[in-house]
Tab-separated table of C-alpha atoms in Angstrom:
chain	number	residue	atom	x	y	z
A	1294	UNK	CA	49.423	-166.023	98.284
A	1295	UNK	CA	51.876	-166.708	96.081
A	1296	UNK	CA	50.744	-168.700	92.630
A	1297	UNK	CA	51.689	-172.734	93.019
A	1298	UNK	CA	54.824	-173.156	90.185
A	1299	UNK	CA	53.527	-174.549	86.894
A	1300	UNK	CA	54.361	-178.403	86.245
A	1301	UNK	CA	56.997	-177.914	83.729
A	1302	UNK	CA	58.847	-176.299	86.613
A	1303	UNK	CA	58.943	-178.237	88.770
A	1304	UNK	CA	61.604	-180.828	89.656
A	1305	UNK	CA	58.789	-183.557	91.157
A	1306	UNK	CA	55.004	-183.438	91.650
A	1307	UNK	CA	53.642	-185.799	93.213
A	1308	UNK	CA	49.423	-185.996	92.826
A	1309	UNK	CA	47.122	-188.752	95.398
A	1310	UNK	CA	49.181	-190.954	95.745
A	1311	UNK	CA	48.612	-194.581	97.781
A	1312	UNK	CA	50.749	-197.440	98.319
A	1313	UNK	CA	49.472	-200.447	100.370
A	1314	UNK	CA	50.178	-204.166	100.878
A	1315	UNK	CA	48.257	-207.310	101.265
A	1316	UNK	CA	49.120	-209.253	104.124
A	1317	UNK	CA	47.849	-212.083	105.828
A	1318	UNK	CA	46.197	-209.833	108.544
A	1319	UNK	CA	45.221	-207.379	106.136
A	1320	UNK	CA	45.977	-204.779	103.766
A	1321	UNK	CA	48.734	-202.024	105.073
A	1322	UNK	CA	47.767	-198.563	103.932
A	1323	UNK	CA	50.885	-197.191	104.270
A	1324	UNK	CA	50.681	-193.693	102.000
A	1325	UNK	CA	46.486	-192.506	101.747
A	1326	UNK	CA	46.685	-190.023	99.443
A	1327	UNK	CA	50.093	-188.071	99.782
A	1328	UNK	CA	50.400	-185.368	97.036
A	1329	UNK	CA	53.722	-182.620	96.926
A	1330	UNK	CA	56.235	-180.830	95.128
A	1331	UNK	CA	59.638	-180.367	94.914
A	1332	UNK	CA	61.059	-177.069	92.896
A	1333	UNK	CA	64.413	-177.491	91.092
A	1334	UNK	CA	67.303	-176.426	93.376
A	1335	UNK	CA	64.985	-176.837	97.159
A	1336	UNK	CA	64.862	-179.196	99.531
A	1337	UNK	CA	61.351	-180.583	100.653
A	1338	UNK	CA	62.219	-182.016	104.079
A	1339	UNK	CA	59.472	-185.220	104.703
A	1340	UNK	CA	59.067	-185.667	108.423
A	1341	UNK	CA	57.540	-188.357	111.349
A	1342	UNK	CA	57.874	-191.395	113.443
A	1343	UNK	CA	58.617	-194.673	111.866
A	1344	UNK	CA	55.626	-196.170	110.397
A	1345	UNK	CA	54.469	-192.859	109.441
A	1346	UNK	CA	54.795	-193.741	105.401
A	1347	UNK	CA	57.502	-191.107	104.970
A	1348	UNK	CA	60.034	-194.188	103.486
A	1349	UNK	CA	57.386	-195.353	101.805
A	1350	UNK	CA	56.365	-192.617	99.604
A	1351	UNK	CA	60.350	-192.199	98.547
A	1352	UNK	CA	61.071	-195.729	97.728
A	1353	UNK	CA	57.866	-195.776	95.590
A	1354	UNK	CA	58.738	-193.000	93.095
A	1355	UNK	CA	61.532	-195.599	92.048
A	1356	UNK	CA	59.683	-198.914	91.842
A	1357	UNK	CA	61.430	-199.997	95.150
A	1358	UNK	CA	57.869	-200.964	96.061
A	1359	UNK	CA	57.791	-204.820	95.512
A	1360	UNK	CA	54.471	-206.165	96.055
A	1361	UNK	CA	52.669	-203.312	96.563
A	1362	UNK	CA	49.413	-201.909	94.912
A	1363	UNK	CA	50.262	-198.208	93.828
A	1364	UNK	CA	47.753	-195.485	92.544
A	1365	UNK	CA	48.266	-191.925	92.332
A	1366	UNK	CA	50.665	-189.706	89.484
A	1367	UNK	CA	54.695	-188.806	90.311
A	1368	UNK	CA	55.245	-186.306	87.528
A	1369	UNK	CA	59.013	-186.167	86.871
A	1370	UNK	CA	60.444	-184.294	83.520
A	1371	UNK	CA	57.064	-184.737	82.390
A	1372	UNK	CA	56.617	-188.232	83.220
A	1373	UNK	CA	54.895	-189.834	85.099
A	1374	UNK	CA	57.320	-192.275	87.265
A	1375	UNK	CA	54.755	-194.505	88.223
A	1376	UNK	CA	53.471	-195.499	85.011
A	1377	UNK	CA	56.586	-196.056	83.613
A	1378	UNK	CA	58.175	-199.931	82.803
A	1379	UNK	CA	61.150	-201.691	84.999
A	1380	UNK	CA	63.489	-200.927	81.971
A	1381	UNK	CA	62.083	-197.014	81.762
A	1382	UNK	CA	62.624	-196.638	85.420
A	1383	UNK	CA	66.260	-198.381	85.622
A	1384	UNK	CA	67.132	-195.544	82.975
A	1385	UNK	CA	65.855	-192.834	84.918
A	1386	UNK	CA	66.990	-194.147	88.448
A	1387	UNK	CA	70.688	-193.237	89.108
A	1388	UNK	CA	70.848	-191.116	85.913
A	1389	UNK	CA	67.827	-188.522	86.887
A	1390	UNK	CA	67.150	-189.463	90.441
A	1391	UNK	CA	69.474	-191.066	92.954
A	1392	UNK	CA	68.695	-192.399	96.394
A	1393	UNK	CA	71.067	-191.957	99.424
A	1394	UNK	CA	69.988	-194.556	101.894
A	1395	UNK	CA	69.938	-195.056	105.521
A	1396	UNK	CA	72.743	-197.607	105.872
A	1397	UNK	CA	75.238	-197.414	103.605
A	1398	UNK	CA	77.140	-200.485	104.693
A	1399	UNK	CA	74.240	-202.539	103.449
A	1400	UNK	CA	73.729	-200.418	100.537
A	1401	UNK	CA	77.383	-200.880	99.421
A	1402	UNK	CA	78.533	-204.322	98.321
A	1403	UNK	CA	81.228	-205.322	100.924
A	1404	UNK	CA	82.887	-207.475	98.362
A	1405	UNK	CA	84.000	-204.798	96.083
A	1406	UNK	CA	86.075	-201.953	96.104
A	1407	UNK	CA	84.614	-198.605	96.423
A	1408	UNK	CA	85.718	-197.186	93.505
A	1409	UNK	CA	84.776	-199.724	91.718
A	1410	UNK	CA	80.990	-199.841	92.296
A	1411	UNK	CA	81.317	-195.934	91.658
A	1412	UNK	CA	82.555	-196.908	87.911
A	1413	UNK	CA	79.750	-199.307	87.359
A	1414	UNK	CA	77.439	-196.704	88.172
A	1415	UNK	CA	78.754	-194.609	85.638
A	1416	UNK	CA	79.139	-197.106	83.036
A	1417	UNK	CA	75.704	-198.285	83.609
A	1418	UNK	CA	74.292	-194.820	82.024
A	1419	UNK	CA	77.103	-193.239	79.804
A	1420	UNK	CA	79.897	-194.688	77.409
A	1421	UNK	CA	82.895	-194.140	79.107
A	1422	UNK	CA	86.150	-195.958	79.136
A	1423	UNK	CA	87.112	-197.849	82.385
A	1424	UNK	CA	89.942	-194.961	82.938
A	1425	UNK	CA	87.492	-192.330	82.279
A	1426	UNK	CA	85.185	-193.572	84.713
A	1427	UNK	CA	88.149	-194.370	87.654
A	1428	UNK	CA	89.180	-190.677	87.050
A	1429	UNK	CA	85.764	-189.069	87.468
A	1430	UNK	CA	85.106	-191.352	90.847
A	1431	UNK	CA	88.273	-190.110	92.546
A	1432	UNK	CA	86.802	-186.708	91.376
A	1433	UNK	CA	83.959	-187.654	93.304
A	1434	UNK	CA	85.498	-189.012	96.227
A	1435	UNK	CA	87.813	-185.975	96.794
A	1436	UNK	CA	84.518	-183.548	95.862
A	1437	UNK	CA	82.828	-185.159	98.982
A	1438	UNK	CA	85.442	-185.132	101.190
A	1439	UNK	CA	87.102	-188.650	101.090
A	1440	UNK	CA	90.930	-187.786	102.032
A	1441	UNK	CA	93.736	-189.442	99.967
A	1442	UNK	CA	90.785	-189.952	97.314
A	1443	UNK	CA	93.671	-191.815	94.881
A	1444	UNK	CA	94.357	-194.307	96.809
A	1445	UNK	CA	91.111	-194.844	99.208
A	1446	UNK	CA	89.299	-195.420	95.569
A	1447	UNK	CA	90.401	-198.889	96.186
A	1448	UNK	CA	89.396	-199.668	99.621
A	1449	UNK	CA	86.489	-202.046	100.630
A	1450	UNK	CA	83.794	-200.497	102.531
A	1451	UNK	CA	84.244	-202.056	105.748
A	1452	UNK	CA	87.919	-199.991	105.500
A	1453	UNK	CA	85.849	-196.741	105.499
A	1454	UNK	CA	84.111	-195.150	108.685
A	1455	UNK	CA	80.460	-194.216	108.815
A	1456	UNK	CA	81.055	-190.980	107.536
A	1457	UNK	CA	83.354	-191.365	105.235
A	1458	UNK	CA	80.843	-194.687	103.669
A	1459	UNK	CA	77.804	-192.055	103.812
A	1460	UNK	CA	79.884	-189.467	101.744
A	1461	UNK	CA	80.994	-192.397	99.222
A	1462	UNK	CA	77.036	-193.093	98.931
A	1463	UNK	CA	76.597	-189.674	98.368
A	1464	UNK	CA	79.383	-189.639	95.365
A	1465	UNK	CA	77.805	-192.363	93.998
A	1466	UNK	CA	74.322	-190.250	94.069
A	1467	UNK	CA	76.407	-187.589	92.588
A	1468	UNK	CA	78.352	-190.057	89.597
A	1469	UNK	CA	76.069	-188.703	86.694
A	1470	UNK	CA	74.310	-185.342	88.055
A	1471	UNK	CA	70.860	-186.200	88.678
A	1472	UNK	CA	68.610	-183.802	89.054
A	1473	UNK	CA	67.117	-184.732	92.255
A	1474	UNK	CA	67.820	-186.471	95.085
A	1475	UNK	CA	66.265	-188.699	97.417
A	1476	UNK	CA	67.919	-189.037	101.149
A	1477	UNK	CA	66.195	-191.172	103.037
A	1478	UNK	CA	67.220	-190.959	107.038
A	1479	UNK	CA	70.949	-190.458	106.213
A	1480	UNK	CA	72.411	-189.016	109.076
A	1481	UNK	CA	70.740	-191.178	111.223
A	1482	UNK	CA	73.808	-193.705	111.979
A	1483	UNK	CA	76.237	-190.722	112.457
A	1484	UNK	CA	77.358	-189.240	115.537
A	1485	UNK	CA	76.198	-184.840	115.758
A	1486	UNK	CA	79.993	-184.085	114.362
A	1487	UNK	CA	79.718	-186.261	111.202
A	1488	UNK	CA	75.879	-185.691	110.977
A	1489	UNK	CA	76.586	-181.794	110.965
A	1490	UNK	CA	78.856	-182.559	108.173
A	1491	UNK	CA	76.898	-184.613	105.673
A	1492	UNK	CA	74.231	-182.161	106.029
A	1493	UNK	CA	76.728	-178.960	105.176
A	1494	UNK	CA	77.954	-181.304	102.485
A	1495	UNK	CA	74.227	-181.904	101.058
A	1496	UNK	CA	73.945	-177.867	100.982
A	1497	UNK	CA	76.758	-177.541	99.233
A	1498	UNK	CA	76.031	-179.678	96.539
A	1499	UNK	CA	72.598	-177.927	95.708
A	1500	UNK	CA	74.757	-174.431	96.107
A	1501	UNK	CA	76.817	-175.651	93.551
A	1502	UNK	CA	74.743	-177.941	91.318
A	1503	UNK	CA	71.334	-176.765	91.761
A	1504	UNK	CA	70.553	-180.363	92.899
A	1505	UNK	CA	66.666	-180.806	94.052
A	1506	UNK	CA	66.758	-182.618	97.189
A	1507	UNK	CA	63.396	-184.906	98.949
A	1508	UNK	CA	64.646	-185.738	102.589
A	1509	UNK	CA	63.184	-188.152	104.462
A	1510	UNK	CA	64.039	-187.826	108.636
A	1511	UNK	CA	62.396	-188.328	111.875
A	1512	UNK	CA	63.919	-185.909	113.216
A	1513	UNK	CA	63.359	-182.023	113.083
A	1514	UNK	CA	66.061	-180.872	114.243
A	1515	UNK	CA	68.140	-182.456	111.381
A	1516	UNK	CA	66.288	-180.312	108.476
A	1517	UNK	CA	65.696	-177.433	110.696
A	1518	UNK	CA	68.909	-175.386	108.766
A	1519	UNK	CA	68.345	-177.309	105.291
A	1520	UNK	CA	64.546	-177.185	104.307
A	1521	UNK	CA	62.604	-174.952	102.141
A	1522	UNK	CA	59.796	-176.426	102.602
A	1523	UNK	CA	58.597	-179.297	105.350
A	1524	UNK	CA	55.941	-181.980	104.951
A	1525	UNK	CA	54.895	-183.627	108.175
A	1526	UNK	CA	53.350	-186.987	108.079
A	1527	UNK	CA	51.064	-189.134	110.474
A	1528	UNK	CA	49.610	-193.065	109.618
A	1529	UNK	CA	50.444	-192.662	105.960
A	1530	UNK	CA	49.093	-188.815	105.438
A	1531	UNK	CA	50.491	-185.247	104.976
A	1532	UNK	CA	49.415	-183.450	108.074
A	1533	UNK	CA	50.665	-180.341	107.817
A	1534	UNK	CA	52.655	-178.639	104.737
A	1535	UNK	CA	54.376	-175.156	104.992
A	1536	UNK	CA	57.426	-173.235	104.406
A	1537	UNK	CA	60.508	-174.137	107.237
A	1538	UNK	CA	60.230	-170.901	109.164
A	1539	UNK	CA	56.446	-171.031	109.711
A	1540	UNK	CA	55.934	-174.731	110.306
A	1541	UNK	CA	58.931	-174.564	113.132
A	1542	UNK	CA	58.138	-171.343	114.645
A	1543	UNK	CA	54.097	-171.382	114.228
A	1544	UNK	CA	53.298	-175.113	113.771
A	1545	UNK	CA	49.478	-175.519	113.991
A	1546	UNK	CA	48.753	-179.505	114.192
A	1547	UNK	CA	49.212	-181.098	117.200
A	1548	UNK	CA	51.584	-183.983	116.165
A	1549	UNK	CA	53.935	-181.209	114.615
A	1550	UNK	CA	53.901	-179.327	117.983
A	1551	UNK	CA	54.780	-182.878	119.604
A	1552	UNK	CA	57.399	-183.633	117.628
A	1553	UNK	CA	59.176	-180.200	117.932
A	1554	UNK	CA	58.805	-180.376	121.335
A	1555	UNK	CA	60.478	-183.500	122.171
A	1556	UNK	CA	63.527	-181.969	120.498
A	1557	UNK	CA	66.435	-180.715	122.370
A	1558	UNK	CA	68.021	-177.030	121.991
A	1559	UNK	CA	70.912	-176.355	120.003
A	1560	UNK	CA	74.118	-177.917	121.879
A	1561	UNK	CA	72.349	-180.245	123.787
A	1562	UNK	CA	70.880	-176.742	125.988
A	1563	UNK	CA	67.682	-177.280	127.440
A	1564	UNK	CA	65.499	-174.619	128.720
A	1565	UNK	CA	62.764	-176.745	129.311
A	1566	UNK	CA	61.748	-180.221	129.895
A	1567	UNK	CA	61.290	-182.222	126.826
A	1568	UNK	CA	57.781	-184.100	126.035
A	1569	UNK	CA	57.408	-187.136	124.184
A	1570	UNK	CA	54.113	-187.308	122.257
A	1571	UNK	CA	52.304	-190.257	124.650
A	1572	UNK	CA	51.232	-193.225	123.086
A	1573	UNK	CA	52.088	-195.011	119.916
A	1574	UNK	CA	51.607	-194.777	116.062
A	1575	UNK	CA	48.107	-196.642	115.127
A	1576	UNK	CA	48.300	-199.589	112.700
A	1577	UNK	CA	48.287	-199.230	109.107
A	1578	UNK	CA	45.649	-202.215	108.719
A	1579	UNK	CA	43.314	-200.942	111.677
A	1580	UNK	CA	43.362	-196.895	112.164
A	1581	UNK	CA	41.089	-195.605	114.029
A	1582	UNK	CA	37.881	-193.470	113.286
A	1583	UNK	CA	37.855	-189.804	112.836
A	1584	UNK	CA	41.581	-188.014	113.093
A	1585	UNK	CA	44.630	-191.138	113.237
A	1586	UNK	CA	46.127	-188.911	115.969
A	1587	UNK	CA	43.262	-188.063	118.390
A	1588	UNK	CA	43.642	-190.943	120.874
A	1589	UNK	CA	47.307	-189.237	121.481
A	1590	UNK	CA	46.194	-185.907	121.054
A	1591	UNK	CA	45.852	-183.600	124.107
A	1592	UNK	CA	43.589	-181.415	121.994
A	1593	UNK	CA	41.366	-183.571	120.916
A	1594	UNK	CA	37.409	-182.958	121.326
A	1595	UNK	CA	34.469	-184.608	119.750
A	1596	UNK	CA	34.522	-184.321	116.049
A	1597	UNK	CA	37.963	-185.332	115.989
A	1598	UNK	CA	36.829	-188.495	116.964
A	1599	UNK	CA	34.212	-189.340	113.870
A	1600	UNK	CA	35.952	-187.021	111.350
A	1601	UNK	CA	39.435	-187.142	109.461
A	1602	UNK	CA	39.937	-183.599	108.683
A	1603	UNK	CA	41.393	-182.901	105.516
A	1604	UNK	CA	44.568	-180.409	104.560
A	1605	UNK	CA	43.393	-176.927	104.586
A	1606	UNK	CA	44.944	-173.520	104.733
A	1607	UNK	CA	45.852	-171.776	107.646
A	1608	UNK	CA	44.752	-168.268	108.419
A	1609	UNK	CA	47.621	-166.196	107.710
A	1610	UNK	CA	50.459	-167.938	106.351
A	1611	UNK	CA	50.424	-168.322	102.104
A	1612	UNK	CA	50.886	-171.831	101.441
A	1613	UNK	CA	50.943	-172.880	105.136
A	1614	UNK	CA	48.062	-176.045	105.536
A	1615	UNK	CA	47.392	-177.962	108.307
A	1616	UNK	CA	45.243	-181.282	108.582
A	1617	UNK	CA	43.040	-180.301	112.062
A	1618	UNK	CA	39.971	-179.511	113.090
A	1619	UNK	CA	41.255	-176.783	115.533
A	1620	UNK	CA	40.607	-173.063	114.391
A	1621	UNK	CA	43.850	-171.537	112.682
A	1622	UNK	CA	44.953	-169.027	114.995
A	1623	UNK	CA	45.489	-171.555	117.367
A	1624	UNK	CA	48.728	-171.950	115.388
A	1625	UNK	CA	50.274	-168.518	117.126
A	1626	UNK	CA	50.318	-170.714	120.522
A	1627	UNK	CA	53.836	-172.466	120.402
A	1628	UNK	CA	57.063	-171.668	119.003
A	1629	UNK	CA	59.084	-174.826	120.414
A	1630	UNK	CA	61.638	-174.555	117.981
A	1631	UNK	CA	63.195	-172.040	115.830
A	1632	UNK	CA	63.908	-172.285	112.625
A	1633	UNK	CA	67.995	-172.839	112.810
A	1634	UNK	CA	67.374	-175.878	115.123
A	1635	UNK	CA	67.208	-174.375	118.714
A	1636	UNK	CA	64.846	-173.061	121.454
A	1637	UNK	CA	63.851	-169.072	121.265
């Protein structure tokens, strides 16, 4: 097995860490005791349903948590991001880490040009000049693709498509060269052309800036080309944690196997019938005993029931773990999915 990089190396470690919220009919455990790393110039590719605390765990490395109790260590540079102040964070956020999110047409301000929130965001961190900072956002613009970048610097963002506002959310991610980024679900408003494209335009960046990147997704198929390493989660826990090519081609828990399976082949080619995972998610405030996932888990047996396994290793695969109480070889049973995105 190979040795686990040392701190100092890597881009993000994240140790135990728990994020929940009081609420009139009780307290929301959204993330029980996530811990993972990111190494400079990979992509860790966080995956499951919504509710699953995937969102969750992002938003909380940069204080976008309001009103929630937070425990746990998120190592970054040597720092630990959740112990630092509002005014320590804003310094870091944008400068050191920037988010892409979902929906960029509520994440840009409609009432201002492009361009120009792409100069504030560059002014916030550095001392540049107004014309220095217009010059290096058309740079951006035209590095991610925006056509006529010159002139479309001073359109509004309802004047841009989907695409074209996701890659202007990405320039702004890009404005002062963090070293990681955090993309939480953003292909998800993007027809397969445009999605393909964001996604070769995320690789590209890491080719050429040796960018970190934590993606957040429901989807499988979306990461299947772009992960290093893939992080399944189920009712606010890791379930299973291994490098792209084994988790898609050998997955060993159950939900991972579900969720690979209800994804279609390559260009939309099916050589089997797809099958959703039955049931719903559990509640955050009431999960039930033993494993979250046995009441929708075809594998399920008695101990499952009264026990929550914890991660452990699976036989055979270095770094490879797996939160299940079935025996590790069973993980040699289904290859749904291969690991460019379509059926073997």
């Amino acid at each position: 097995m190979t040795a686990a990089p040392a701190a100092s190396e890597l881009a993000l470690d994240v140790r135990d860490l728990h994020v929940s919220f009081p609420t009139p009919d009780g307290v929301v455990r959204a993330v029980r005791g996530a811990s993972f790393q990111v190494e400079p110039g990979s992509t860790l590719a966080i995956v499951g349903e919504s509710g699953s605390g995937k969102s969750v765990c992002a938003q909380t490395l940069l204080g976008l948590h309001a009103g929630a109790d937070v425990t746990g260590q998120a190592l970054f540079g040597g720092r630990d991001l959740l112990a630092m102040s509002e005014d320590a964070l804003r310094k870091v956020r944008g400068a050191e880490i920037s988010m892409i999110f979902q929906d960029p047409l509520t994440s840009l301000h409609p009432l201002h040009r492009v361009g120009w929130q792409i100069t504030e965001a560059i002014g916030a961190h550095q001392p540049v000049t107004r014309r220095e900072a217009r010059t290096r956002a058309i740079e951006l613009l035209d590095m991610v693709g925006i056509p006529r970048p010159a002139s479309r610097v001073d359109d509004y963002p309802h004047q841009f498509s989907g695409g074209m506002r996701q890659r202007a959310m990405i320039a702004m991610a890009l404005a002062l060269r963090p070293s990681l980024i955090i993309a939480d679900e953003p292909t998800t408003a993007l027809d397969a052309t445009v999605q393909a494209q964001i996604l070769q335009l995320l690789q590209q960046i890491q080719h050429d800036h040796g960018t970190a990147l934590l993606m957040i997704t429901h989807d499988l198929a979306v990461v299947a080309g772009l992960a290093d390493t893939v992080l399944v989660m189920y009712a606010g826990r890791p379930v299973e944690i291994g490098d792209r090519r084994t988790v898609y081609r050998t997955p060993h828990h159950p939900y991972t196997r579900g969720l690979l399976g209800s994804v279609p082949g390559a260009g939309g080619s099916i050589k089997k019938r797809l099958v959703p995972i039955p049931g719903q998610p559990p509640s955050l405030i009431q999960l039930p005993a033993g494993c979250p996932f046995h009441p929708r888990c075809p594998f399920a047996f008695d101990r499952c029931e009264t026990e929550e396994p914890s991660l452990r290793p699976v036989a055979g695969a270095g770094g490879h773990v797996s939160a299940c109480w079935l025996p590790a070889e069973s993980a040699r049973a289904a290859q749904p999915l291969d690991a460019e995105g379509s059926h073997p």
